[in-house]
mmCIF file of C-alpha atoms in Angstrom:
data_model
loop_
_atom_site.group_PDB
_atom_site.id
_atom_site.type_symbol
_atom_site.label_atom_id
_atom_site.label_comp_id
_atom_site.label_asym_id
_atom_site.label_seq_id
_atom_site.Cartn_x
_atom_site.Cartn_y
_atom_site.Cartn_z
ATOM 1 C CA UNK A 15 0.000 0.000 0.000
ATOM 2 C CA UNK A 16 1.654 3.296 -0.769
ATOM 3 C CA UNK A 17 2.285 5.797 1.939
ATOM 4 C CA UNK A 18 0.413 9.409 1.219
ATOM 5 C CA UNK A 19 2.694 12.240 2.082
ATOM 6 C CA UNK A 20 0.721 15.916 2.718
ATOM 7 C CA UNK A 21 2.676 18.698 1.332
ATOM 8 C CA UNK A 22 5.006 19.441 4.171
ATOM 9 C CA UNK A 23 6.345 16.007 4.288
ATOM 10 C CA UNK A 24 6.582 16.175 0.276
ATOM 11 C CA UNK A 25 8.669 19.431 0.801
ATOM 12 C CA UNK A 26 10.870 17.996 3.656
ATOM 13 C CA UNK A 27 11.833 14.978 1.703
ATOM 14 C CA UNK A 28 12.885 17.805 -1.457
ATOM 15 C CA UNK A 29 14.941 19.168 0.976
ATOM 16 C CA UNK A 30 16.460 16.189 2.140
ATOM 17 C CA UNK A 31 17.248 14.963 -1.361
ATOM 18 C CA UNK A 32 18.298 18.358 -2.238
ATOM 19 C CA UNK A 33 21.902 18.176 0.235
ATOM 20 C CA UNK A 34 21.982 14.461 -1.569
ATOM 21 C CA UNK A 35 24.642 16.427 -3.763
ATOM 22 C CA UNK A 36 26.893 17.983 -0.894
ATOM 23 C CA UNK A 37 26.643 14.712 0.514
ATOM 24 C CA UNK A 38 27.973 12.514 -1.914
ATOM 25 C CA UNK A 39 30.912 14.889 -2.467
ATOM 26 C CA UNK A 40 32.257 15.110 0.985
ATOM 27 C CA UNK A 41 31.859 10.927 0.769
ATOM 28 C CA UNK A 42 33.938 10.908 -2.682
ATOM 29 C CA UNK A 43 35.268 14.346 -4.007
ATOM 30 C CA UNK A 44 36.564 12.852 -6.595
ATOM 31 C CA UNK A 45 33.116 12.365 -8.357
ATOM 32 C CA UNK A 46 32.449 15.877 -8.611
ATOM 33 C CA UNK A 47 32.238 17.022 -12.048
ATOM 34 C CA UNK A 48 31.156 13.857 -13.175
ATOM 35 C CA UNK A 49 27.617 12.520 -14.257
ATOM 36 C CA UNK A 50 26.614 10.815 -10.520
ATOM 37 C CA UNK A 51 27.785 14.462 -9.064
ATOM 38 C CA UNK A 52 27.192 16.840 -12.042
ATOM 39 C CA UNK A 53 27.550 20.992 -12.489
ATOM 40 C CA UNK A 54 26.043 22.815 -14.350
ATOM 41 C CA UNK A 55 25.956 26.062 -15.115
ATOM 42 C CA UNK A 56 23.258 28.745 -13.255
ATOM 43 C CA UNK A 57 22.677 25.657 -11.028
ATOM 44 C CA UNK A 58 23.745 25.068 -7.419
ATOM 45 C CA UNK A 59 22.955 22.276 -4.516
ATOM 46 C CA UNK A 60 22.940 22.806 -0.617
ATOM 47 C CA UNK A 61 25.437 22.300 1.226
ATOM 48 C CA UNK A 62 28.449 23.119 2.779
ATOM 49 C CA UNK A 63 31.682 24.190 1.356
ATOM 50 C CA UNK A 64 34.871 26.702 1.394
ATOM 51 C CA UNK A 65 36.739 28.781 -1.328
ATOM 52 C CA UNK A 66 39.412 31.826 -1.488
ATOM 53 C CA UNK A 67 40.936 34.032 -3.635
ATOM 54 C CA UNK A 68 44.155 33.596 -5.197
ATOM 55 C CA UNK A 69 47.052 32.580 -2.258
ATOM 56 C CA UNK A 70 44.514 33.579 0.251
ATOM 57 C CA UNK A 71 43.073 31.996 3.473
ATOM 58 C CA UNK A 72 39.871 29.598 2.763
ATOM 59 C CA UNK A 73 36.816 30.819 3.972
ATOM 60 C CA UNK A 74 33.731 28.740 4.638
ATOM 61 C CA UNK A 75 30.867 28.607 1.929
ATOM 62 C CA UNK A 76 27.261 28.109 3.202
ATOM 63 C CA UNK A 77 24.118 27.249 0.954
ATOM 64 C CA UNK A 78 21.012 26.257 2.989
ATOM 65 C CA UNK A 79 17.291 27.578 3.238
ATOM 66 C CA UNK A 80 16.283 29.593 6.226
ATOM 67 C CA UNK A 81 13.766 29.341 8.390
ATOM 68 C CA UNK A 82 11.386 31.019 5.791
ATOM 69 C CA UNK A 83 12.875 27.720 3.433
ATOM 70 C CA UNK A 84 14.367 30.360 1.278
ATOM 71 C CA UNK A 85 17.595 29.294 0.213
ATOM 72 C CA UNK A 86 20.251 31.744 1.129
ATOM 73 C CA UNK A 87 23.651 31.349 0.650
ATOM 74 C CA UNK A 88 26.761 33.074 2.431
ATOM 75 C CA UNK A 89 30.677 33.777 2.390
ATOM 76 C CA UNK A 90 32.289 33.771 5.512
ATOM 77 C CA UNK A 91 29.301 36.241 7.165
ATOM 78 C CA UNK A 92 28.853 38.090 3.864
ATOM 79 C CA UNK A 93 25.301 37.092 2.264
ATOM 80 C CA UNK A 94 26.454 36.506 -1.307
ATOM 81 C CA UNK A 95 23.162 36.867 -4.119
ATOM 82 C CA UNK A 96 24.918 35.387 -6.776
ATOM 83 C CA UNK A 97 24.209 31.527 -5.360
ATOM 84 C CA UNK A 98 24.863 29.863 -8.735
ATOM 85 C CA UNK A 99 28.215 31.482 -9.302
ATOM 86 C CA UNK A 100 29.569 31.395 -6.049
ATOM 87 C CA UNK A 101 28.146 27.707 -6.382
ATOM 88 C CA UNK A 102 30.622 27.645 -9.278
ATOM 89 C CA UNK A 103 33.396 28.660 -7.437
ATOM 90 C CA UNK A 104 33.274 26.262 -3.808
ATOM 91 C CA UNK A 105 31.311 23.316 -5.621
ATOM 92 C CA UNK A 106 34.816 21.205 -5.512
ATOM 93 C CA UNK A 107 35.304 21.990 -1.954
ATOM 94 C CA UNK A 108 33.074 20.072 0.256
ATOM 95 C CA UNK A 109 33.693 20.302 4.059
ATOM 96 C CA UNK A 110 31.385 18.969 6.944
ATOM 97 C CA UNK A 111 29.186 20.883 8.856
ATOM 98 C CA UNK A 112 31.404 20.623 11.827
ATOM 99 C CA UNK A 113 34.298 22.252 10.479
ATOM 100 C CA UNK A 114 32.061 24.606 8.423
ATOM 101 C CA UNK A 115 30.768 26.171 12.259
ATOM 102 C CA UNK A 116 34.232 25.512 13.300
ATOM 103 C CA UNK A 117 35.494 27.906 11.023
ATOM 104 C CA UNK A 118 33.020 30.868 11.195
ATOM 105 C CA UNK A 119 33.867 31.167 15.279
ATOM 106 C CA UNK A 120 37.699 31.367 14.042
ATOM 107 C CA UNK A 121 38.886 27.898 14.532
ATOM 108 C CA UNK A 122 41.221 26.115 12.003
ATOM 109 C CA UNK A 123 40.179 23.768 9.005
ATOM 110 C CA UNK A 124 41.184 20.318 10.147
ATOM 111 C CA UNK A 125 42.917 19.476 7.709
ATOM 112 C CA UNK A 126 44.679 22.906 8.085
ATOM 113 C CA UNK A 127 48.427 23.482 9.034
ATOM 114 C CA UNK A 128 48.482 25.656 12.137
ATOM 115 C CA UNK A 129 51.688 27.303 10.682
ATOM 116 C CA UNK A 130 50.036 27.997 7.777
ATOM 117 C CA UNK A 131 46.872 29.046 9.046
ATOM 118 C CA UNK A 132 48.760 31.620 11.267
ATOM 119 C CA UNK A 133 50.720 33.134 8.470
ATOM 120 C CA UNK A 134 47.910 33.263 5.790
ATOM 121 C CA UNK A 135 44.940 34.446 8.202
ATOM 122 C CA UNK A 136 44.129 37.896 7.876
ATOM 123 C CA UNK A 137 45.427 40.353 9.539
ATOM 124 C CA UNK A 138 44.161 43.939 11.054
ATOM 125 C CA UNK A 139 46.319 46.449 9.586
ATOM 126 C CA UNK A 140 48.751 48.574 11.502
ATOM 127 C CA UNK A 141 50.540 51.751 11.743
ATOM 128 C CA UNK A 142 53.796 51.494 9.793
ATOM 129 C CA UNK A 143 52.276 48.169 7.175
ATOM 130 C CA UNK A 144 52.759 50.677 4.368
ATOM 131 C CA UNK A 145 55.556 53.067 5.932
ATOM 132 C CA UNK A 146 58.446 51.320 4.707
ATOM 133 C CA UNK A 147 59.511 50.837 7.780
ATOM 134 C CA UNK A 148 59.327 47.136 7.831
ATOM 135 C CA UNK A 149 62.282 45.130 6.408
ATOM 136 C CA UNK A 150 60.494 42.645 3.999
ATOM 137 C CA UNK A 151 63.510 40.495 4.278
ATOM 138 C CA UNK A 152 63.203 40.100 7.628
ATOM 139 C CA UNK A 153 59.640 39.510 8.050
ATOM 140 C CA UNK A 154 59.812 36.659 5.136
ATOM 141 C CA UNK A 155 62.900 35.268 7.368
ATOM 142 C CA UNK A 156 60.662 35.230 10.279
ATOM 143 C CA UNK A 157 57.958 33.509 8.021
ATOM 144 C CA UNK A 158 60.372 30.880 6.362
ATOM 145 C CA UNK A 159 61.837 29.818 10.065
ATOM 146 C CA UNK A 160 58.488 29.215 11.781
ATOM 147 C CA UNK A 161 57.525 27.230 8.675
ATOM 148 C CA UNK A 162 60.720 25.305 8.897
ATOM 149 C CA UNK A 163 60.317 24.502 12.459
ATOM 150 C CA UNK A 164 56.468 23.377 11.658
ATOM 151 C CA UNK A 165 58.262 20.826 9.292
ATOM 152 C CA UNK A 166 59.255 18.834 11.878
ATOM 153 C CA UNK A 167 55.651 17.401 12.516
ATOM 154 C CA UNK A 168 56.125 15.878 8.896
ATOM 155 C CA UNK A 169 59.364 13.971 8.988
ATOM 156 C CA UNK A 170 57.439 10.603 8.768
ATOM 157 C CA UNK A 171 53.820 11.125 7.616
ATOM 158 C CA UNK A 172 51.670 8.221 9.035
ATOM 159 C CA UNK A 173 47.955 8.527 7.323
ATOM 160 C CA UNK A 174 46.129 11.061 4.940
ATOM 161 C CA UNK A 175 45.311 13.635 7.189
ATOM 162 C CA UNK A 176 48.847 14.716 7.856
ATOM 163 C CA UNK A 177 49.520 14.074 4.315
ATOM 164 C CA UNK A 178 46.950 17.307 3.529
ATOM 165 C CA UNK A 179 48.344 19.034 6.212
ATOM 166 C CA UNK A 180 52.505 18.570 4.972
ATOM 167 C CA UNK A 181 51.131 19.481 1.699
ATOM 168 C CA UNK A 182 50.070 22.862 3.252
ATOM 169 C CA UNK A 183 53.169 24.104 4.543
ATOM 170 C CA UNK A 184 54.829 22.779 1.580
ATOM 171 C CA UNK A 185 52.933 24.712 -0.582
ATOM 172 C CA UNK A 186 53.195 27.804 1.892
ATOM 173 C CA UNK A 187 56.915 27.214 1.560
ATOM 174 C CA UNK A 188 57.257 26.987 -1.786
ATOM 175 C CA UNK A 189 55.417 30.208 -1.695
ATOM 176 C CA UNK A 190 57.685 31.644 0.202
ATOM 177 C CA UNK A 191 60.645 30.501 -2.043
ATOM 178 C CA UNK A 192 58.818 32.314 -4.905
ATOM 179 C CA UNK A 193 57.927 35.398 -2.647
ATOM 180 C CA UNK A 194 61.967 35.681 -1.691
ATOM 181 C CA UNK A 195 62.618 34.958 -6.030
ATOM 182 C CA UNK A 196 60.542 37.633 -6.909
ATOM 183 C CA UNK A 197 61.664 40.421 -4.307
ATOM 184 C CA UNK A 198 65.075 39.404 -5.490
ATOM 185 C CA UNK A 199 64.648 39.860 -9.045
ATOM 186 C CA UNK A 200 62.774 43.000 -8.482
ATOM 187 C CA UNK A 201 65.191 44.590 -6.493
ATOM 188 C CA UNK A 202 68.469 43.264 -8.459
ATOM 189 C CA UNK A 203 67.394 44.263 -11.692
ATOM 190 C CA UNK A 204 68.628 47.836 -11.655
ATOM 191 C CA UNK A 205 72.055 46.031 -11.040
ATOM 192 C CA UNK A 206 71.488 43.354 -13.541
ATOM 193 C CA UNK A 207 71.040 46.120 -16.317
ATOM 194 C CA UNK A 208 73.568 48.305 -15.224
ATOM 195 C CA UNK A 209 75.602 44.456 -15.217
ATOM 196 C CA UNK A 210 74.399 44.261 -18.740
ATOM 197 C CA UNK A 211 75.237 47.919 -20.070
ATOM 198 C CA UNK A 212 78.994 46.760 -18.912
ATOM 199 C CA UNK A 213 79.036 43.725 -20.029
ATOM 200 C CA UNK A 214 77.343 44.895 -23.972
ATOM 201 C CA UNK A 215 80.765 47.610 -23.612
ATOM 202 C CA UNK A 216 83.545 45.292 -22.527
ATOM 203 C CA UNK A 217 82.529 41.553 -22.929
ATOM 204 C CA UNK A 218 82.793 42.261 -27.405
ATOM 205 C CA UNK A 219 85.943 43.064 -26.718
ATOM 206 C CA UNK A 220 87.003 40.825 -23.797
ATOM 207 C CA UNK A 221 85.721 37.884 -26.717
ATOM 208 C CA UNK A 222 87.512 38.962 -30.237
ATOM 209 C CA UNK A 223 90.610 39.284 -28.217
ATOM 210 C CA UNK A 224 90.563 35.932 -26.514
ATOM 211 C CA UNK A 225 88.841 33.736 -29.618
ATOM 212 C CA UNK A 226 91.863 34.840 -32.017
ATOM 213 C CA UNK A 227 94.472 34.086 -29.447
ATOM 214 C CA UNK A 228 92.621 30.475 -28.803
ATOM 215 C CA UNK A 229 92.840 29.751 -32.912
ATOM 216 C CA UNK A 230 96.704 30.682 -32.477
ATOM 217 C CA UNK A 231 97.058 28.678 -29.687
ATOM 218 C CA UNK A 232 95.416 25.827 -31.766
ATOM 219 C CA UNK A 233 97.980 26.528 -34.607
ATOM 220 C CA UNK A 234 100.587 26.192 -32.500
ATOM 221 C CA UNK A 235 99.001 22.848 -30.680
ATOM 222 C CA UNK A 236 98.875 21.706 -34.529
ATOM 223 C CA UNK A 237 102.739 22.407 -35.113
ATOM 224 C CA UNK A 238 104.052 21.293 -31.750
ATOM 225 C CA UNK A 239 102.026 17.666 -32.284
ATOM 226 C CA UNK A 240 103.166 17.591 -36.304
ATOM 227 C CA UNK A 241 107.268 18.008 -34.424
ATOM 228 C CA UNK A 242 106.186 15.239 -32.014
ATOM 229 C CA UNK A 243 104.479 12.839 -34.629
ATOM 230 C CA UNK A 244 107.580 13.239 -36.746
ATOM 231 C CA UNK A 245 110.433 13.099 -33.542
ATOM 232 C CA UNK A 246 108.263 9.667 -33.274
ATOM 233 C CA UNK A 247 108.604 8.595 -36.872
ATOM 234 C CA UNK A 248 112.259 8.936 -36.726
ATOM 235 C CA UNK A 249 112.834 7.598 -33.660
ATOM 236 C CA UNK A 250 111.031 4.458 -34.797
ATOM 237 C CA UNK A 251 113.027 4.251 -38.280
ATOM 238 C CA UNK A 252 116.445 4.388 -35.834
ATOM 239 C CA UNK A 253 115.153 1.550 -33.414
ATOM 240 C CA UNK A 254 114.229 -0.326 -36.950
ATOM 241 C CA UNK A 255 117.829 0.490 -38.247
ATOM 242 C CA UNK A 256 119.260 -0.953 -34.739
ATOM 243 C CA UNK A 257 117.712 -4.146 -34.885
ATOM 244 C CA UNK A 258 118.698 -4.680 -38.441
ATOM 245 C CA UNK A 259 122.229 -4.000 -37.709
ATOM 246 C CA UNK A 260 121.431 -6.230 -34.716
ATOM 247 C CA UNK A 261 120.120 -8.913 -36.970
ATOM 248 C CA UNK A 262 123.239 -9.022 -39.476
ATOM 249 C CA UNK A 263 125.772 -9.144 -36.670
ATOM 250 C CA UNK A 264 124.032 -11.819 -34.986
ATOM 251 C CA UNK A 265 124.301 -13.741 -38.790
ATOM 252 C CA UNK A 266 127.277 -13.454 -39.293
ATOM 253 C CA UNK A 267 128.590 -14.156 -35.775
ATOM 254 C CA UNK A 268 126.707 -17.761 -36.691
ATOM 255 C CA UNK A 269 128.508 -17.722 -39.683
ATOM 256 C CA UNK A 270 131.810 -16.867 -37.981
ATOM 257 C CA UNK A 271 132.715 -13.772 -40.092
ATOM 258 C CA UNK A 272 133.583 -10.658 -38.582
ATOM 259 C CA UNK A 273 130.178 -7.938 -38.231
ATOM 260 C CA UNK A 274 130.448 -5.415 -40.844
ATOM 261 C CA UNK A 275 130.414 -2.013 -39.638
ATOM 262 C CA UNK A 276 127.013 -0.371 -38.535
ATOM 263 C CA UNK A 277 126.159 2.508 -40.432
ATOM 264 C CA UNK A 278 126.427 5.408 -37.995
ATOM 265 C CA UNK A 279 121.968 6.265 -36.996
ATOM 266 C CA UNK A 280 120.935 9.617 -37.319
ATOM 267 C CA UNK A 281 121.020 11.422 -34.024
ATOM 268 C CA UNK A 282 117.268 11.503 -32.761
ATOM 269 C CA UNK A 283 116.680 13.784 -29.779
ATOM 270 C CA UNK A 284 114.304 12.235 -27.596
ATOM 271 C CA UNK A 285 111.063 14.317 -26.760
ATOM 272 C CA UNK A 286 110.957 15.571 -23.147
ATOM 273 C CA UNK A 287 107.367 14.811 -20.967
ATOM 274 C CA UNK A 288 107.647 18.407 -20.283
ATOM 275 C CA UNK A 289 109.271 20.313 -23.949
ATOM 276 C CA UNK A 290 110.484 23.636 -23.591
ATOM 277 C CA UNK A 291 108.151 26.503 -23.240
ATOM 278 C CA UNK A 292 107.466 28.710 -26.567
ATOM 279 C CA UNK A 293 109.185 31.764 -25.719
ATOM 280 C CA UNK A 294 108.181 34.917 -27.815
ATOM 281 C CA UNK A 295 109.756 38.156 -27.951
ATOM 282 C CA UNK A 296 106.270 40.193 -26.253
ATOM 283 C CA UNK A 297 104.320 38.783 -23.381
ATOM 284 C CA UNK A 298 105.433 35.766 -21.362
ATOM 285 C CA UNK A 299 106.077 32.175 -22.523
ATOM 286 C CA UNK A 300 103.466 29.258 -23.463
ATOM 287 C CA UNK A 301 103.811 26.078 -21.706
ATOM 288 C CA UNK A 302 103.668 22.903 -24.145
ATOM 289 C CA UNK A 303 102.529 18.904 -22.633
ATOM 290 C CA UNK A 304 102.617 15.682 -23.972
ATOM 291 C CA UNK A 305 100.199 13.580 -23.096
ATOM 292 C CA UNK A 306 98.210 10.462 -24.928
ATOM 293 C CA UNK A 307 94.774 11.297 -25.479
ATOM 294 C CA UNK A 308 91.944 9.001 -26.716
ATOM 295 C CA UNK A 309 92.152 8.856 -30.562
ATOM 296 C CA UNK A 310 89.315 6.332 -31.140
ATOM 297 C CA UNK A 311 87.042 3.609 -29.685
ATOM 298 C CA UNK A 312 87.426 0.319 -31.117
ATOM 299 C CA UNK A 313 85.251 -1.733 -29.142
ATOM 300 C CA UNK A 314 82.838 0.084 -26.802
ATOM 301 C CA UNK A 315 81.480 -2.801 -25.268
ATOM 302 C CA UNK A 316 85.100 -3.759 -23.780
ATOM 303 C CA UNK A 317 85.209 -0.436 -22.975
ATOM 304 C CA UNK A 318 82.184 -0.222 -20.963
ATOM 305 C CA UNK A 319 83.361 -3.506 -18.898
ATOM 306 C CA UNK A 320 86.567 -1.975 -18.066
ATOM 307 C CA UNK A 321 85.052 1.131 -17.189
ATOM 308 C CA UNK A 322 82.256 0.116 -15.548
ATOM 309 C CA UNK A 323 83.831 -0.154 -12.123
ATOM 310 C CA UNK A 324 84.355 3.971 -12.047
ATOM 311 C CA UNK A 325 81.882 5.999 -10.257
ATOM 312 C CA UNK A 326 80.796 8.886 -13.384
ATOM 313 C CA UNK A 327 80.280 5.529 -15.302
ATOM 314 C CA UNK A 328 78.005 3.681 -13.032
ATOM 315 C CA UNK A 329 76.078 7.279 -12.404
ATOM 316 C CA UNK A 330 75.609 7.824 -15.941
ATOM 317 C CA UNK A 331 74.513 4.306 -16.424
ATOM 318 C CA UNK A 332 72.189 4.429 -13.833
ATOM 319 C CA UNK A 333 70.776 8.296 -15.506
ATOM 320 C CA UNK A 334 70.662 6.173 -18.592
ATOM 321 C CA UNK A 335 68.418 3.489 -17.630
ATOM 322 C CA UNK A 336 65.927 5.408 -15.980
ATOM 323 C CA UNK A 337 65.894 7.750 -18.820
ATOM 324 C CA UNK A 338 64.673 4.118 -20.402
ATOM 325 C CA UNK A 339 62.264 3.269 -18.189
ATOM 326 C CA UNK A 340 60.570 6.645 -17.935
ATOM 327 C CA UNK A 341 60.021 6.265 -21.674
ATOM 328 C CA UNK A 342 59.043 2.935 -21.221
ATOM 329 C CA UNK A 343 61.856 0.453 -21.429
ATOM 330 C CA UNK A 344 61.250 -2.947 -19.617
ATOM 331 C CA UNK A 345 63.724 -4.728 -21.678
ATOM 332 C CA UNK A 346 66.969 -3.460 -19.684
ATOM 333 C CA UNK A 347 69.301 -6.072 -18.304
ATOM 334 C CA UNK A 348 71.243 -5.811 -15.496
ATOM 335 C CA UNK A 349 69.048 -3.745 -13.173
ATOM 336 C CA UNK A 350 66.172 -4.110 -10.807
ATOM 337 C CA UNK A 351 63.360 -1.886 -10.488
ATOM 338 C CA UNK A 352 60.657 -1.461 -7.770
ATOM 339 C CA UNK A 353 58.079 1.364 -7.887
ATOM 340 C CA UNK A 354 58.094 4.333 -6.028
ATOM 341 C CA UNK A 355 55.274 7.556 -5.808
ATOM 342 C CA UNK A 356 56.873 10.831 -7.050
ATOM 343 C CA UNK A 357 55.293 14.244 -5.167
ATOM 344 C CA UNK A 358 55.390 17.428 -7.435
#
C-alpha cells in the first residue's frame, strides 16, 4: 500500500534529497564534475563548502534555506546573491558541517596546518604596514623559520590527514621561495642592467681578443704535435735500423765472419714529458705537454666492462636506464626496479 505524504512532508523529503549532492561529495570528491555528481551552469545544490581568492586563506561557503525555506547562501558572514556562481566557485570543496561552524567562530580547518593558518589568516592592519619601515627580508625570514620549524611534525607522515596538512606548509613554503625569487629579481634588476650595459661595452671586446688568441694557440698545438708525430717517426726508423744492424751481426757471428760495420743512426733527440716553453719576444712564454689522449674507440662494449667499475660511469649508467624506463623500457638487463610515488 503506498504511503500518502501531505505537502510538508513532500517538501521535507525535497529538501532532504536536495543536500543528496553535498553529501555525496564530501563521501567521494573525486566524483564531482562527473555525471553521478554533475555541475552545471546557473545551477547550485545545498550544502556546505569553502573557497578563497588567489594565495589567500579559505573561507567557509554556506548554501542552505532559512527558516522562511528560502535558500540563502553566504561567504564567511557576507550574504552573497549570486548563489549559482559562487556555487561555481566552492562546488569542488566540500567540508562537513562541523568544520564549516568551526570555522566561522575562528577555529582552524582540520585538515589545516596551524603554521600555515597563522601566516595566511588575515590580519588587522597597523601603523607602519605601508611606511616602509618594515624590512620585507626580515619579516619573510621570520615567516620561512616558523615554517621550517612546523616541518618537523612531517618527517614521517603516518595517514592522509597529515599528508593534507605537509602538503600545506609545503605549498606555503614553496610560496615563500617564490615570494623571496621575486623580491630578489625586483630589487636586483637595476644592477642586472647596469651588469648588462657593462658587459654589452667590454665583454665584445674581452671575446675577439681571446677567440683569435685560442685559434693561435690551436695553430701552434697543430705544429708542436706535427714536431712530435715526426720526432716519433724517426725515432722508430732508428730503433728499426738498430735491430737490423742487430740482426746481421748476430748472422754473421753464426757464420763466424767478422760484423760489418754499422752505419752510424741519425742522431734523434728524444722528446721531453715536459718540452720547452714557446718563448716569444712580447708577453710571457706558453707552456707545451705531452700527453696520450683518446684517438678512437674500437670496441665500446670492452670499454664499458673496463670502465664500468668507475663511479661517473656507473652514475651515468644508472641516468641512462631510468631515462629508459621513464620512456618505457622494460627490456633493460642488469638492473632491478621497484616502484616508487613521485610528489610534485
Amino acid at each position: 500500500m503506498d504511503t500518502v505524504m501531505n505537502a510538508g512532508e513532500v517538501a521535507q523529503v525535497a529538501i532532504i534529497e536536495r543536500w543528496g549532492w553535498w553529501q555525496g561529495a564530501l563521501a567521494d570528491p573525486s566524483k564531482i564534475g562527473t555525471e553521478e555528481l554533475p555541475i552545471h551552469p546557473g545551477e547550485y545544490q545545498l550544502g556546505y563548502y569553502r573557497t578563497r581568492r588567489k594565495n589567500g586563506p579559505w573561507e567557509p561557503v554556506g548554501i542552505y534555506p532559512d527558516e522562511n525555506g528560502v535558500v540563502v547562501a553566504f561567504r564567511g558572514d557576507r550574504q552573497v546573491d549570486d548563489i549559482p556562481e559562487l556555487f561555481q566557485w566552492c562546488c569542488r570543496h566540500p567540508v562537513s558541517y562541523e568544520a564549516y561552524i568551526g570555522a566561522l567562530e575562528g577555529e582552524n580547518w582540520p585538515d589545516d596546518d596551524p603554521t600555515v593558518a597563522a601566516q595566511v589568516a588575515p590580519k588587522p592592519a597597523t601603523i607602519g604596514d605601508n611606511s616602509g619601515e618594515i624590512d620585507e627580508a626580515e619579516v619573510l625570514r621570520d615567516q620561512i623559520e616558523a615554517a621550517k620549524q612546523g616541518a618537523d611534525a612531517y618527517k614521517k607522515i603516518t595517514d592522509d590527514a597529515a599528508l593534507a596538512k605537509a602538503q600545506s606548509l609545503r605549498s606555503r613554503l614553496l610560496e615563500l621561495s617564490g615570494e623571496a625569487t621575486k623580491k630578489h629579481k625586483a630589487e636586483k634588476a637595476p644592477h642586472l642592467e647596469a651588469g648588462r650595459a657593462v658587459d654589452k661595452k667590454w665583454f665584445p671586446l674581452r671575446d675577439a681578443a681571446k677567440d683569435t688568441a685560442d685559434a693561435i694557440r690551436a695553430a701552434m698545438g697543430a705544429w708542436e704535435t706535427e714536431k712530435l708525430h715526426r720526432q716519433r717517426e724517426a725515432e722508430r726508423k732508428a730503433e728499426q735500423e738498430r735491430l737490423k744492424a742487430e740482426a746481421v751481426a748476430a748472422k754473421s757471428a753464426e757464420a763466424g765472419e767478422p760484423a760489418p760495420e754499422p752505419e752510424p743512426a741519425p742522431a734523434v733527440a728524444p722528446v721531453s714529458v715536459a718540452p720547452a716553453p714557446i718563448k716569444g719576444t712580447y708577453g710571457k712564454a706558453a707552456s707545451v705537454s705531452v700527453k696520450v689522449v683518446v684517438k678512437d674507440i674500437t670496441d665500446w662494449t670492452k670499454l664499458a666492462v673496463y670502465m664500468s667499475g668507475h663511479p661517473e660511469t656507473q652514475a651515468l649508467l644508472r641516468k641512462l636506464a631510468q631515462r629508459a624506463l621513464d620512456a618505457g623500457r622494460t627490456d633493460i638487463p642488469g638492473i632491478t626496479t621497484t616502484e616508487e610515488a613521485s610528489v610534485r
